[in-house]
Structures are given as C-alpha cells and as structure tokens.
mmCIF file of C-alpha atoms and ligand atoms in Angstrom:
data_model
loop_
_atom_site.group_PDB
_atom_site.id
_atom_site.type_symbol
_atom_site.label_atom_id
_atom_site.label_comp_id
_atom_site.label_asym_id
_atom_site.label_seq_id
_atom_site.Cartn_x
_atom_site.Cartn_y
_atom_site.Cartn_z
ATOM 1 C CA MET T 95 119.322 31.833 115.408
ATOM 2 C CA PHE T 96 118.898 29.665 118.486
ATOM 3 C CA PRO T 97 122.153 29.951 120.271
ATOM 4 C CA ILE T 98 122.830 26.179 120.762
ATOM 5 C CA GLU T 99 126.500 26.419 121.316
ATOM 6 C CA LYS T 100 126.135 28.749 124.203
ATOM 7 C CA ILE T 101 123.292 26.678 125.746
ATOM 8 C CA ARG T 102 125.382 23.659 125.714
ATOM 9 C CA GLU T 103 127.888 25.306 127.727
ATOM 10 C CA ASP T 104 125.390 25.867 130.238
ATOM 11 C CA PHE T 105 125.213 22.151 130.795
ATOM 12 C CA PRO T 106 128.350 20.491 132.372
ATOM 13 C CA ILE T 107 127.113 16.740 132.111
ATOM 14 C CA LEU T 108 126.907 17.128 128.227
ATOM 15 C CA LYS T 109 130.856 17.333 128.255
ATOM 16 C CA ARG T 110 131.098 13.701 129.738
ATOM 17 C CA THR T 111 131.521 10.624 128.021
ATOM 18 C CA VAL T 112 129.807 7.255 128.382
ATOM 19 C CA ASN T 113 131.612 4.011 127.286
ATOM 20 C CA GLY T 114 134.171 6.001 125.904
ATOM 21 C CA LYS T 115 131.599 8.013 123.472
ATOM 22 C CA PRO T 116 130.439 11.523 123.823
ATOM 23 C CA LEU T 117 127.001 11.323 125.758
ATOM 24 C CA VAL T 118 123.958 11.675 123.604
ATOM 25 C CA TYR T 119 121.208 12.212 125.958
ATOM 26 C CA PHE T 120 117.751 11.466 124.680
ATOM 27 C CA ASP T 121 116.061 10.643 127.862
ATOM 28 C CA ASN T 122 114.760 13.918 128.514
ATOM 29 C CA ALA T 123 110.824 13.098 129.188
ATOM 30 C CA ALA T 124 112.463 10.923 132.044
ATOM 31 C CA THR T 125 114.308 13.827 133.725
ATOM 32 C CA SER T 126 116.096 16.763 132.124
ATOM 33 C CA GLN T 127 119.632 17.856 132.681
ATOM 34 C CA THR T 128 120.868 20.536 135.109
ATOM 35 C CA PRO T 129 122.189 23.778 134.151
ATOM 36 C CA LYS T 130 125.112 25.387 135.808
ATOM 37 C CA VAL T 131 123.117 28.219 137.289
ATOM 38 C CA VAL T 132 120.824 25.643 139.108
ATOM 39 C CA ILE T 133 123.884 23.582 140.232
ATOM 40 C CA ASP T 134 125.345 26.836 141.605
ATOM 41 C CA ALA T 135 122.341 27.901 143.386
ATOM 42 C CA ILE T 136 122.144 24.466 145.229
ATOM 43 C CA VAL T 137 125.835 24.881 146.164
ATOM 44 C CA ASN T 138 125.208 28.564 147.181
ATOM 45 C CA TYR T 139 122.478 27.534 149.394
ATOM 46 C CA TYR T 140 124.296 24.994 151.390
ATOM 47 C CA THR T 141 127.362 27.101 151.470
ATOM 48 C CA ASN T 142 125.846 30.440 152.660
ATOM 49 C CA TYR T 143 122.051 30.271 153.620
ATOM 50 C CA ASN T 144 121.132 26.839 155.119
ATOM 51 C CA ALA T 145 118.752 27.134 157.840
ATOM 52 C CA ASN T 146 115.266 26.243 158.621
ATOM 53 C CA ILE T 147 112.351 28.737 157.188
ATOM 54 C CA HIS T 148 109.442 30.570 158.648
ATOM 55 C CA ARG T 149 110.170 29.937 162.268
ATOM 56 C CA GLY T 150 113.625 31.610 163.130
ATOM 57 C CA VAL T 151 114.175 35.056 163.901
ATOM 58 C CA HIS T 152 117.889 34.869 163.105
ATOM 59 C CA THR T 153 119.209 36.460 159.965
ATOM 60 C CA LEU T 154 120.071 32.993 158.047
ATOM 61 C CA SER T 155 116.673 31.765 158.784
ATOM 62 C CA GLN T 156 114.997 34.869 157.526
ATOM 63 C CA GLU T 157 117.360 34.911 154.420
ATOM 64 C CA ALA T 158 116.569 31.281 153.617
ATOM 65 C CA THR T 159 112.823 32.029 154.005
ATOM 66 C CA ASP T 160 113.050 35.154 151.510
ATOM 67 C CA LEU T 161 114.877 33.077 148.972
ATOM 68 C CA TYR T 162 112.130 30.265 149.420
ATOM 69 C CA GLU T 163 109.173 32.594 149.069
ATOM 70 C CA GLN T 164 110.738 34.385 146.154
ATOM 71 C CA ALA T 165 110.765 31.135 144.349
ATOM 72 C CA ARG T 166 107.325 30.616 144.958
ATOM 73 C CA ILE T 167 106.601 34.126 143.479
ATOM 74 C CA VAL T 168 108.874 33.353 140.325
ATOM 75 C CA LEU T 169 106.380 30.031 139.907
ATOM 76 C CA GLN T 170 103.378 32.206 140.367
ATOM 77 C CA LYS T 171 104.236 34.842 137.862
ATOM 78 C CA HIS T 172 105.662 32.145 135.344
ATOM 79 C CA PHE T 173 102.259 30.289 135.433
ATOM 80 C CA ASN T 174 100.181 33.375 135.841
ATOM 81 C CA ALA T 175 98.507 32.110 139.054
ATOM 82 C CA LYS T 176 96.263 34.601 140.867
ATOM 83 C CA HIS T 177 97.943 34.161 144.248
ATOM 84 C CA ALA T 178 101.268 33.111 145.286
ATOM 85 C CA TYR T 179 99.773 30.888 148.171
ATOM 86 C CA GLU T 180 98.085 28.850 145.381
ATOM 87 C CA MET T 181 101.481 27.522 144.745
ATOM 88 C CA LEU T 182 102.059 24.600 146.930
ATOM 89 C CA PHE T 183 105.706 23.159 147.160
ATOM 90 C CA THR T 184 105.557 19.129 146.910
ATOM 91 C CA PRO T 185 108.077 16.577 146.439
ATOM 92 C CA GLY T 186 106.780 16.226 142.746
ATOM 93 C CA THR T 187 104.157 15.435 140.526
ATOM 94 C CA THR T 188 103.186 12.094 141.788
ATOM 95 C CA PHE T 189 103.065 13.334 145.375
ATOM 96 C CA GLY T 190 100.850 16.051 144.111
ATOM 97 C CA ILE T 191 98.258 13.942 142.521
ATOM 98 C CA ASN T 192 98.189 11.735 145.656
ATOM 99 C CA MET T 193 97.714 14.752 147.691
ATOM 100 C CA ILE T 194 94.443 15.632 145.760
ATOM 101 C CA ALA T 195 93.243 12.225 145.466
ATOM 102 C CA SER T 196 93.467 11.813 149.310
ATOM 103 C CA GLY T 197 91.854 15.223 149.743
ATOM 104 C CA PHE T 198 88.878 13.961 147.559
ATOM 105 C CA SER T 199 88.323 10.842 149.862
ATOM 106 C CA ASN T 200 85.802 12.579 151.766
ATOM 107 C CA LEU T 201 84.177 14.424 149.191
ATOM 108 C CA LEU T 202 83.185 11.370 146.922
ATOM 109 C CA LYS T 203 80.485 8.858 147.321
ATOM 110 C CA THR T 204 79.032 5.592 145.620
ATOM 111 C CA GLY T 205 77.485 6.801 142.245
ATOM 112 C CA ASP T 206 80.069 9.460 141.678
ATOM 113 C CA GLU T 207 82.225 9.180 138.957
ATOM 114 C CA ILE T 208 85.781 9.987 138.050
ATOM 115 C CA ILE T 209 87.227 10.262 134.424
ATOM 116 C CA VAL T 210 90.761 9.732 133.464
ATOM 117 C CA SER T 211 92.282 9.529 129.996
ATOM 118 C CA ALA T 212 93.777 6.475 128.126
ATOM 119 C CA LEU T 213 97.034 8.300 127.829
ATOM 120 C CA GLU T 214 97.873 8.611 131.659
ATOM 121 C CA HIS T 215 101.145 7.762 133.536
ATOM 122 C CA HIS T 216 100.727 5.186 136.227
ATOM 123 C CA SER T 217 101.067 7.973 138.559
ATOM 124 C CA ASN T 218 97.837 9.270 137.333
ATOM 125 C CA ILE T 219 95.900 6.101 137.143
ATOM 126 C CA VAL T 220 96.662 4.134 140.480
ATOM 127 C CA PRO T 221 95.922 6.836 142.781
ATOM 128 C CA TRP T 222 92.315 7.229 141.279
ATOM 129 C CA GLN T 223 91.915 3.512 141.596
ATOM 130 C CA MET T 224 92.685 3.645 145.217
ATOM 131 C CA LEU T 225 90.385 6.683 145.511
ATOM 132 C CA CYS T 226 87.533 4.686 143.793
ATOM 133 C CA GLU T 227 87.982 1.752 146.116
ATOM 134 C CA LYS T 228 87.830 3.950 149.319
ATOM 135 C CA THR T 229 84.703 6.059 148.270
ATOM 136 C CA GLY T 230 82.893 3.836 145.796
ATOM 137 C CA ALA T 231 83.143 6.031 143.090
ATOM 138 C CA GLU T 232 83.553 4.662 139.520
ATOM 139 C CA LEU T 233 86.476 5.167 137.325
ATOM 140 C CA LYS T 234 85.649 5.908 133.326
ATOM 141 C CA VAL T 235 88.442 6.212 130.848
ATOM 142 C CA ILE T 236 88.613 8.619 127.739
ATOM 143 C CA PRO T 237 89.717 6.165 124.999
ATOM 144 C CA MET T 238 92.277 6.925 122.559
ATOM 145 C CA ASN T 239 92.782 6.271 118.643
ATOM 146 C CA GLU T 240 95.598 4.841 116.566
ATOM 147 C CA GLU T 241 97.428 8.167 116.179
ATOM 148 C CA GLY T 242 97.536 8.435 119.936
ATOM 149 C CA SER T 243 95.014 11.325 120.461
ATOM 150 C CA LEU T 244 91.799 11.207 122.786
ATOM 151 C CA ILE T 245 88.530 10.564 121.221
ATOM 152 C CA MET T 246 86.891 13.717 122.327
ATOM 153 C CA SER T 247 83.276 12.481 121.183
ATOM 154 C CA ALA T 248 83.786 9.618 123.738
ATOM 155 C CA TYR T 249 84.736 12.273 126.436
ATOM 156 C CA ASP T 250 81.498 14.136 125.736
ATOM 157 C CA ASN T 251 79.620 10.721 126.362
ATOM 158 C CA LEU T 252 81.164 10.085 129.584
ATOM 159 C CA LEU T 253 80.418 13.484 131.109
ATOM 160 C CA SER T 254 77.435 13.620 133.272
ATOM 161 C CA GLU T 255 76.073 15.397 136.487
ATOM 162 C CA LYS T 256 77.797 12.181 138.171
ATOM 163 C CA THR T 257 81.000 13.353 137.190
ATOM 164 C CA LYS T 258 83.012 14.803 140.019
ATOM 165 C CA LEU T 259 86.650 14.909 138.819
ATOM 166 C CA VAL T 260 88.430 14.628 135.531
ATOM 167 C CA PHE T 261 92.248 13.841 135.380
ATOM 168 C CA CYS T 262 94.446 14.187 132.283
ATOM 169 C CA ASN T 263 97.817 14.693 131.273
ATOM 170 C CA HIS T 264 98.619 17.846 129.364
ATOM 171 C CA ILE T 265 101.301 15.835 127.243
ATOM 172 C CA SER T 266 101.645 12.290 127.078
ATOM 173 C CA ASN T 267 105.217 11.144 128.321
ATOM 174 C CA ALA T 268 104.890 7.898 126.442
ATOM 175 C CA LEU T 269 103.791 9.388 122.914
ATOM 176 C CA GLY T 270 104.302 13.210 123.319
ATOM 177 C CA THR T 271 100.757 13.797 122.422
ATOM 178 C CA ILE T 272 99.567 17.373 123.525
ATOM 179 C CA ASN T 273 96.156 16.914 124.681
ATOM 180 C CA PRO T 274 93.113 19.585 124.254
ATOM 181 C CA VAL T 275 93.200 20.568 128.075
ATOM 182 C CA LYS T 276 91.291 23.738 127.577
ATOM 183 C CA GLU T 277 88.287 21.954 125.935
ATOM 184 C CA ILE T 278 88.783 19.198 128.444
ATOM 185 C CA ILE T 279 88.317 21.718 131.493
ATOM 186 C CA GLU T 280 85.664 23.815 129.908
ATOM 187 C CA LYS T 281 83.327 20.705 129.377
ATOM 188 C CA ALA T 282 84.262 19.189 132.921
ATOM 189 C CA HIS T 283 83.106 22.718 134.463
ATOM 190 C CA HIS T 284 80.015 22.469 132.512
ATOM 191 C CA VAL T 285 78.876 19.599 134.478
ATOM 192 C CA GLY T 286 80.407 20.888 137.663
ATOM 193 C CA ALA T 287 83.487 18.561 137.910
ATOM 194 C CA ALA T 288 86.837 19.687 139.027
ATOM 195 C CA VAL T 289 89.917 19.049 136.839
ATOM 196 C CA LEU T 290 93.537 18.242 137.569
ATOM 197 C CA ILE T 291 96.085 18.324 134.981
ATOM 198 C CA ASP T 292 99.266 16.651 135.188
ATOM 199 C CA GLY T 293 101.881 19.006 133.363
ATOM 200 C CA ALA T 294 104.976 17.039 133.901
ATOM 201 C CA GLN T 295 105.615 17.020 130.269
ATOM 202 C CA SER T 296 104.075 20.272 129.202
ATOM 203 C CA THR T 297 105.887 22.654 131.551
ATOM 204 C CA PRO T 298 109.369 21.893 130.054
ATOM 205 C CA HIS T 299 108.135 22.751 126.560
ATOM 206 C CA MET T 300 105.829 25.453 126.801
ATOM 207 C CA LYS T 301 104.235 28.354 128.873
ATOM 208 C CA VAL T 302 101.141 27.251 130.898
ATOM 209 C CA ASP T 303 98.922 30.008 131.966
ATOM 210 C CA PHE T 304 96.654 28.679 134.905
ATOM 211 C CA GLN T 305 94.268 31.464 135.052
ATOM 212 C CA LYS T 306 93.630 31.185 131.264
ATOM 213 C CA LEU T 307 93.231 27.668 131.488
ATOM 214 C CA ASP T 308 90.800 27.983 134.255
ATOM 215 C CA VAL T 309 92.276 24.843 135.593
ATOM 216 C CA ASP T 310 91.415 23.633 139.187
ATOM 217 C CA PHE T 311 94.686 21.638 139.913
ATOM 218 C CA TYR T 312 97.912 21.445 138.112
ATOM 219 C CA VAL T 313 100.915 19.309 138.943
ATOM 220 C CA THR T 314 104.501 19.281 137.673
ATOM 221 C CA SER T 315 108.194 18.337 138.700
ATOM 222 C CA ALA T 316 111.085 20.510 138.705
ATOM 223 C CA HIS T 317 113.384 17.591 137.566
ATOM 224 C CA LYS T 318 111.696 17.702 134.171
ATOM 225 C CA ILE T 319 112.164 21.503 133.927
ATOM 226 C CA CYS T 320 116.039 21.689 134.450
ATOM 227 C CA GLY T 321 115.539 21.835 138.329
ATOM 228 C CA PRO T 322 116.668 19.182 140.872
ATOM 229 C CA THR T 323 114.781 16.005 141.898
ATOM 230 C CA GLY T 324 112.591 15.836 144.966
ATOM 231 C CA ILE T 325 110.805 19.062 144.436
ATOM 232 C CA GLY T 326 107.715 19.988 142.453
ATOM 233 C CA LEU T 327 104.429 22.056 142.330
ATOM 234 C CA LEU T 328 100.785 21.653 143.193
ATOM 235 C CA TYR T 329 98.654 24.671 142.111
ATOM 236 C CA GLY T 330 95.187 24.724 143.473
ATOM 237 C CA LYS T 331 92.787 27.225 143.182
ATOM 238 C CA LYS T 332 92.313 28.997 146.349
ATOM 239 C CA GLU T 333 88.631 27.843 146.684
ATOM 240 C CA TRP T 334 89.671 24.332 146.435
ATOM 241 C CA LEU T 335 92.621 24.400 148.586
ATOM 242 C CA GLU T 336 90.330 25.947 151.242
ATOM 243 C CA LYS T 337 87.915 23.288 150.839
ATOM 244 C CA LEU T 338 90.252 20.300 150.912
ATOM 245 C CA PRO T 339 91.458 19.030 154.395
ATOM 246 C CA PRO T 340 95.336 19.339 155.085
ATOM 247 C CA TYR T 341 97.303 16.259 153.634
ATOM 248 C CA GLN T 342 99.703 15.759 156.613
ATOM 249 C CA GLY T 343 99.680 17.022 160.274
ATOM 250 C CA GLY T 344 102.760 18.490 161.776
ATOM 251 C CA GLY T 345 104.967 21.369 162.126
ATOM 252 C CA GLU T 346 104.555 24.572 159.992
ATOM 253 C CA MET T 347 100.752 23.679 159.117
ATOM 254 C CA ILE T 348 98.957 24.796 162.284
ATOM 255 C CA GLU T 349 97.995 27.846 163.693
ATOM 256 C CA THR T 350 97.415 26.779 167.253
ATOM 257 C CA VAL T 351 97.705 23.604 168.747
ATOM 258 C CA SER T 352 96.151 22.033 172.109
ATOM 259 C CA PHE T 353 95.044 18.524 172.986
ATOM 260 C CA GLU T 354 91.508 19.731 172.740
ATOM 261 C CA LYS T 355 91.660 21.471 169.174
ATOM 262 C CA THR T 356 94.100 22.470 166.582
ATOM 263 C CA THR T 357 93.533 25.257 164.159
ATOM 264 C CA TYR T 358 95.294 24.995 160.747
ATOM 265 C CA ALA T 359 97.472 27.714 159.252
ATOM 266 C CA GLY T 360 96.348 29.586 156.317
ATOM 267 C CA LEU T 361 97.486 28.861 152.604
ATOM 268 C CA PRO T 362 100.040 27.492 151.466
ATOM 269 C CA HIS T 363 101.182 26.369 155.037
ATOM 270 C CA LYS T 364 98.156 24.296 155.513
ATOM 271 C CA PHE T 365 99.682 21.879 152.757
ATOM 272 C CA GLU T 366 103.234 22.260 153.867
ATOM 273 C CA ALA T 367 103.776 20.341 156.994
ATOM 274 C CA GLY T 368 107.292 19.867 158.080
ATOM 275 C CA THR T 369 110.558 21.200 156.938
ATOM 276 C CA PRO T 370 110.121 21.343 153.189
ATOM 277 C CA ASN T 371 112.872 20.888 150.534
ATOM 278 C CA ILE T 372 114.081 24.519 150.822
ATOM 279 C CA CYS T 373 117.216 24.248 148.633
ATOM 280 C CA GLY T 374 114.942 22.352 146.124
ATOM 281 C CA GLY T 375 112.399 25.024 146.084
ATOM 282 C CA ILE T 376 114.982 27.620 145.450
ATOM 283 C CA ALA T 377 116.762 25.818 142.816
ATOM 284 C CA PHE T 378 113.253 25.249 141.064
ATOM 285 C CA GLY T 379 112.735 29.057 140.849
ATOM 286 C CA VAL T 380 116.237 29.487 139.370
ATOM 287 C CA ALA T 381 115.564 26.598 136.786
ATOM 288 C CA VAL T 382 112.241 28.355 135.525
ATOM 289 C CA GLU T 383 114.069 31.693 135.209
ATOM 290 C CA TYR T 384 116.784 30.035 133.414
ATOM 291 C CA MET T 385 114.304 28.620 130.909
ATOM 292 C CA ASN T 386 112.580 31.949 130.688
ATOM 293 C CA SER T 387 115.929 33.512 129.842
ATOM 294 C CA ILE T 388 116.071 31.390 126.715
ATOM 295 C CA GLY T 389 112.255 31.805 126.123
ATOM 296 C CA PHE T 390 109.828 29.073 125.699
ATOM 297 C CA ASP T 391 108.936 30.089 122.193
ATOM 298 C CA ALA T 392 112.534 29.686 121.235
ATOM 299 C CA ILE T 393 112.708 26.381 122.735
ATOM 300 C CA ASN T 394 109.591 24.992 121.471
ATOM 301 C CA LYS T 395 110.309 26.145 117.797
ATOM 302 C CA TYR T 396 113.940 24.670 118.155
ATOM 303 C CA GLU T 397 112.595 21.413 119.694
ATOM 304 C CA GLN T 398 109.903 20.979 116.724
ATOM 305 C CA GLU T 399 112.889 21.243 114.262
ATOM 306 C CA LEU T 400 114.763 18.434 116.257
ATOM 307 C CA LEU T 401 111.345 16.333 116.083
ATOM 308 C CA LYS T 402 110.949 16.843 112.483
ATOM 309 C CA TYR T 403 114.319 15.998 111.548
ATOM 310 C CA GLY T 404 114.445 13.114 113.687
ATOM 311 C CA THR T 405 111.242 11.662 112.488
ATOM 312 C CA GLN T 406 112.475 12.053 108.931
ATOM 313 C CA GLU T 407 115.742 10.401 109.420
ATOM 314 C CA LEU T 408 114.063 7.694 111.526
ATOM 315 C CA LEU T 409 111.471 6.864 108.780
ATOM 316 C CA LYS T 410 114.245 6.388 106.160
ATOM 317 C CA ILE T 411 115.345 3.024 108.167
ATOM 318 C CA SER T 412 113.084 0.075 107.070
ATOM 319 C CA GLY T 413 110.886 -1.658 109.658
ATOM 320 C CA VAL T 414 110.628 1.680 111.843
ATOM 321 C CA LYS T 415 107.079 2.105 113.071
ATOM 322 C CA ILE T 416 106.464 5.299 115.164
ATOM 323 C CA TYR T 417 103.786 5.437 117.669
ATOM 324 C CA GLY T 418 101.694 8.736 118.099
ATOM 325 C CA THR T 419 101.634 10.840 115.287
ATOM 326 C CA ALA T 420 99.266 13.622 116.577
ATOM 327 C CA ASN T 421 100.217 17.219 117.389
ATOM 328 C CA LYS T 422 103.230 16.380 119.766
ATOM 329 C CA THR T 423 106.269 17.503 121.624
ATOM 330 C CA ALA T 424 109.701 16.303 120.621
ATOM 331 C CA VAL T 425 109.137 12.793 121.635
ATOM 332 C CA ILE T 426 109.524 9.715 119.335
ATOM 333 C CA SER T 427 108.392 6.610 120.605
ATOM 334 C CA PHE T 428 109.145 3.739 118.057
ATOM 335 C CA ASN T 429 110.013 0.083 117.360
ATOM 336 C CA VAL T 430 111.995 -1.478 114.739
ATOM 337 C CA ALA T 431 110.325 -4.670 113.125
ATOM 338 C CA ASN T 432 110.315 -7.446 115.782
ATOM 339 C CA ILE T 433 113.388 -6.220 117.704
ATOM 340 C CA HIS T 434 112.773 -5.861 121.426
ATOM 341 C CA PRO T 435 113.162 -2.188 122.468
ATOM 342 C CA TYR T 436 115.358 -3.263 125.392
ATOM 343 C CA ASP T 437 117.949 -4.734 123.230
ATOM 344 C CA ILE T 438 118.182 -1.649 121.086
ATOM 345 C CA GLY T 439 118.383 0.393 124.159
ATOM 346 C CA SER T 440 121.233 -1.710 125.564
ATOM 347 C CA ILE T 441 123.164 -1.379 122.316
ATOM 348 C CA LEU T 442 122.751 2.296 122.065
ATOM 349 C CA ASP T 443 124.071 2.731 125.674
ATOM 350 C CA LYS T 444 127.220 1.058 124.684
ATOM 351 C CA LEU T 445 127.587 3.883 122.051
ATOM 352 C CA GLY T 446 127.106 6.446 124.608
ATOM 353 C CA ILE T 447 123.328 7.088 123.573
ATOM 354 C CA ALA T 448 120.742 7.331 126.460
ATOM 355 C CA VAL T 449 117.206 6.506 125.294
ATOM 356 C CA ARG T 450 114.467 4.979 127.274
ATOM 357 C CA THR T 451 112.890 1.589 126.592
ATOM 358 C CA GLY T 452 109.902 -0.254 128.023
ATOM 359 C CA HIS T 453 106.352 0.848 128.847
ATOM 360 C CA HIS T 454 107.009 4.229 130.172
ATOM 361 C CA CYS T 455 104.779 3.944 133.095
ATOM 362 C CA ALA T 456 102.050 3.774 130.825
ATOM 363 C CA GLN T 457 100.945 0.190 130.219
ATOM 364 C CA PRO T 458 97.432 0.931 129.142
ATOM 365 C CA ILE T 459 98.967 2.671 125.957
ATOM 366 C CA MET T 460 101.204 -0.307 125.155
ATOM 367 C CA GLU T 461 97.953 -2.553 125.698
ATOM 368 C CA PHE T 462 96.208 -0.467 122.925
ATOM 369 C CA TYR T 463 99.015 -0.887 120.520
ATOM 370 C CA LYS T 464 99.526 -4.493 121.399
ATOM 371 C CA ILE T 465 103.236 -4.140 122.117
ATOM 372 C CA PRO T 466 105.500 -4.827 125.297
ATOM 373 C CA GLY T 467 106.969 -1.295 124.909
ATOM 374 C CA THR T 468 108.839 1.122 122.727
ATOM 375 C CA VAL T 469 112.121 2.817 122.439
ATOM 376 C CA ARG T 470 111.744 6.475 123.194
ATOM 377 C CA ALA T 471 113.918 9.130 122.164
ATOM 378 C CA SER T 472 112.859 12.382 123.618
ATOM 379 C CA PHE T 473 114.663 15.700 122.911
ATOM 380 C CA ALA T 474 115.349 18.796 124.950
ATOM 381 C CA PHE T 475 116.511 22.330 123.778
ATOM 382 C CA TYR T 476 120.066 21.478 124.477
ATOM 383 C CA ASN T 477 120.246 18.663 122.003
ATOM 384 C CA THR T 478 121.348 19.073 118.325
ATOM 385 C CA LYS T 479 120.901 17.577 114.753
ATOM 386 C CA GLU T 480 124.478 16.183 114.866
ATOM 387 C CA GLU T 481 123.368 14.047 118.023
ATOM 388 C CA ILE T 482 120.416 12.814 116.006
ATOM 389 C CA ASP T 483 122.774 11.657 113.337
ATOM 390 C CA VAL T 484 124.938 9.856 115.789
ATOM 391 C CA PHE T 485 121.807 8.291 117.114
ATOM 392 C CA ILE T 486 120.534 7.193 113.726
ATOM 393 C CA LYS T 487 124.015 5.570 112.962
ATOM 394 C CA GLY T 488 123.927 3.847 116.411
ATOM 395 C CA LEU T 489 120.325 2.680 115.707
ATOM 396 C CA GLN T 490 121.336 1.097 112.211
ATOM 397 C CA LYS T 491 124.222 -0.484 113.830
ATOM 398 C CA ALA T 492 122.158 -1.956 116.502
ATOM 399 C CA ILE T 493 119.520 -3.351 113.992
ATOM 400 C CA LEU T 494 122.405 -4.812 111.919
ATOM 401 C CA MET T 495 123.526 -6.709 115.153
ATOM 402 C CA LEU T 496 120.033 -7.798 116.286
ATOM 403 C CA SER T 497 118.581 -8.886 112.893
HETATM 404 C C1 LIG M 587 107.475 12.073 134.899
HETATM 405 C C2 LIG M 587 105.984 12.201 135.089
HETATM 406 C C3 LIG M 587 105.159 11.908 136.017
HETATM 407 C C4 LIG M 587 105.656 11.401 137.461
HETATM 408 O O1 LIG M 587 106.629 12.603 137.902
HETATM 409 P P1 LIG M 587 107.540 12.363 139.140
HETATM 410 O O2 LIG M 587 108.397 13.327 139.101
HETATM 411 O O3 LIG M 587 108.256 10.941 138.914
HETATM 412 O O4 LIG M 587 106.521 12.278 140.324
HETATM 413 C C5 LIG M 587 103.915 11.996 136.047
HETATM 414 N N1 LIG M 587 103.426 12.205 134.791
HETATM 415 C C6 LIG M 587 103.954 12.442 133.694
HETATM 416 C C7 LIG M 587 103.173 12.761 132.435
HETATM 417 C C8 LIG M 587 105.331 12.343 133.756
HETATM 418 O O5 LIG M 587 106.077 12.397 132.626
#
C-alpha cells in the first residue's frame, strides 16, 4: 500500500484552504509542493550555517561548503553520473539550456543543423533560434502526430552529418508524453551530434540514469522535484564541459587572474561564477533524498493509478477531449466542447482547485491541434482519488455555468 496519508502529512500546504475550500493542487507540472524536510533544511541553513562557500577558512564557511558539496554528490549518485564535477548547479532548466546554447555559439557555423522536437517548451525553442541567428546554423523540427508522439521516422530523415546538436524534452510538459530519448540519443550519436535532454518533467516521476542514457547534457529544475525555486541542475559529460567555454566570468570560476591572462578553474567551478544559491543546492539534495525515501517505482505506480482514474472519470463527461494519449506521465490536458480553458480554470479556482490553463509555454503543440490552449491537470504522488472526485464535480459545475 502506498502510504498516502503519511505522505500528505509531509506537505504543510496541503492543509490550507483556497476560497474557503480545501486546496486541491493539480498544477504539479508547473511546480511541485515542498515537503517539511525541505522547508526545515532551508530554515536550518539560514539559522545555523549561513556563510559563503569555497573561500573561507572559518568553520561556518567550511560547514556550508561541505553541505553544498554533499548535495552535489547526492545528485551524482541519484542520476548515476560518473563524476560529481559533471553536476553543475544552475538557477534552473531554462538557465541550463541557455548556458549550453551560449557554449555552442563558437562551435557552430553556416550549414550546420540543430534538431529540436515539436513537443518542446518555449525555453527549449527560443535559445536555439537565437543560436541559429548567431551562427547561421539551421533549425529542424521532429514533427508530432495526433496522439502526441514524435514521428521517429521523420527524425531518421532529418539526421545527417550536418546535424551537430539534438534537443528534446524527456517528457512533454503540455501533454505528458514520454519521449524515446534513449533511441534519440543513440541515433544522434551515430551521426556525431551531441544531445541535450530537458528533464524538467521526467525527474519528478522517474529515476534517470545519465550513464545508461549516454546523454551529453541533461537539465532539470529542483522546484519540479519538491525542491525550492531558483536552483537546478545542468549535467554535462566531462569531455563536453572541458570543451565548452565558461558561461560567465567572475569570482569562483578562476584559477589565477592578472590583466594579461586569466586561467579558469577546473570543473565544476569553471561554470559556477559568483556566489551560488547555496541554500537552494542543499535543499535540492534534501528533496531528492526525500523522493528516494518514498521510492520512484512506488511514486510512478501510484501516479499512473491516478492518471488512469482521472482519465476514466473525465471521459464520462460529454464534450471532453483529451490531448496526448501516448505513453505518458500523470498529466491530463483537455478541453470541454467550445468552452475556453481560462473560464474553466477560473471557476475551478473559486472551488479551491488549482489547474493550469493556456498554452503551457508550448504554443507549437497548440497550433498543431488548432486550439488556443487546454486545461491541464497534472498529478503528483501526494494527490488522491478523492481529490480527483472533487475536481470532476467542480468541472461539472463549471460546465453547467458556462454552457
Ligand atoms: C518547467 C519546464 C521548463 C522550465 O523550467 P524553469 O524551472 O522554469 O527554468 C522547461 N522545460 C520543461 C519541459 C518544463 O516542464
């Protein structure tokens, strides 16, 4: 049995009310809620350890440095990276993607090609368009089909010796589709291209093994995995991180500085200029340990039950159309007849139910389906079937009011 009662006790926010109703939080794909152990780690850091790291000889600085570097090792073990210094702390997924896009700006030239998928978040489209503008490289798109999967035969046809980079999310935030990233990576490597995977939606739901995937770069955000905002991970293979130039100049990223010449520090410091989000890094490690204490297999199994139940109940309502029916995580993106998603979202909010409405930073997907947006209910392991019942009742009420 999944210990749902005990797990819900771990999340203080689940006790609050919204508009006089118990909160039903189904916006987990936008950000996850924070368990008490993570909140405690943040309070504990500022109460007992706050100091700048890596530079001080004094006790507080050393203790803070130890905690921060331990968190890096927690992440390394969790994601099975070969070296801890391949795990770079960043402010988040978007930042990590931009770091790599910037790093490649001197490695690409006219005639080179970059492949992205049709299922991308805007943060995984715009940086590549900017990179193409800067370098003269060309952007190619792996198309999608009606069920919300990538058309892999089209990917095969796009790949050539001109391909230098491939970018794809592991799981689509708008539809929940789980993409065949292992196959995508293997095929890209076949033509000598590097691959960056956006793991913002995969890391909350499954254990990802960087070495097994043989991925070149992988990014995620702590706030989608029960951690705080403003901290994330950029994994890069040692060979790539050594090859790419530093992203920012500043303190912490240098070995020696003179006005004639500066030599850069080794990994990971070369990419971590300035005072980092120390507390965030420590809390990120605690969040990953917390998720592991529940277990990703158990989390995934429970969330799939929620998905199945939610889908089944939703489809009982006439006029409901669900977008994205491929192998997916616990995300239901849907519309009801001609009702605008925003109107449904607003009424649900009055009932204490938090869902996302709109294009989910993935306008190309909405264009594909020729819709302005969807209502998206995204579940986490602390949600329940009872909450789904409340949501379904609320939705029926909203439909009645709006039609
Ligand atoms: C949330 C998300 C992002 C952006 O993450 P930030 O933390 O806002 O930088 C990128 N890609 C996907 C798939 C996401 O779900």
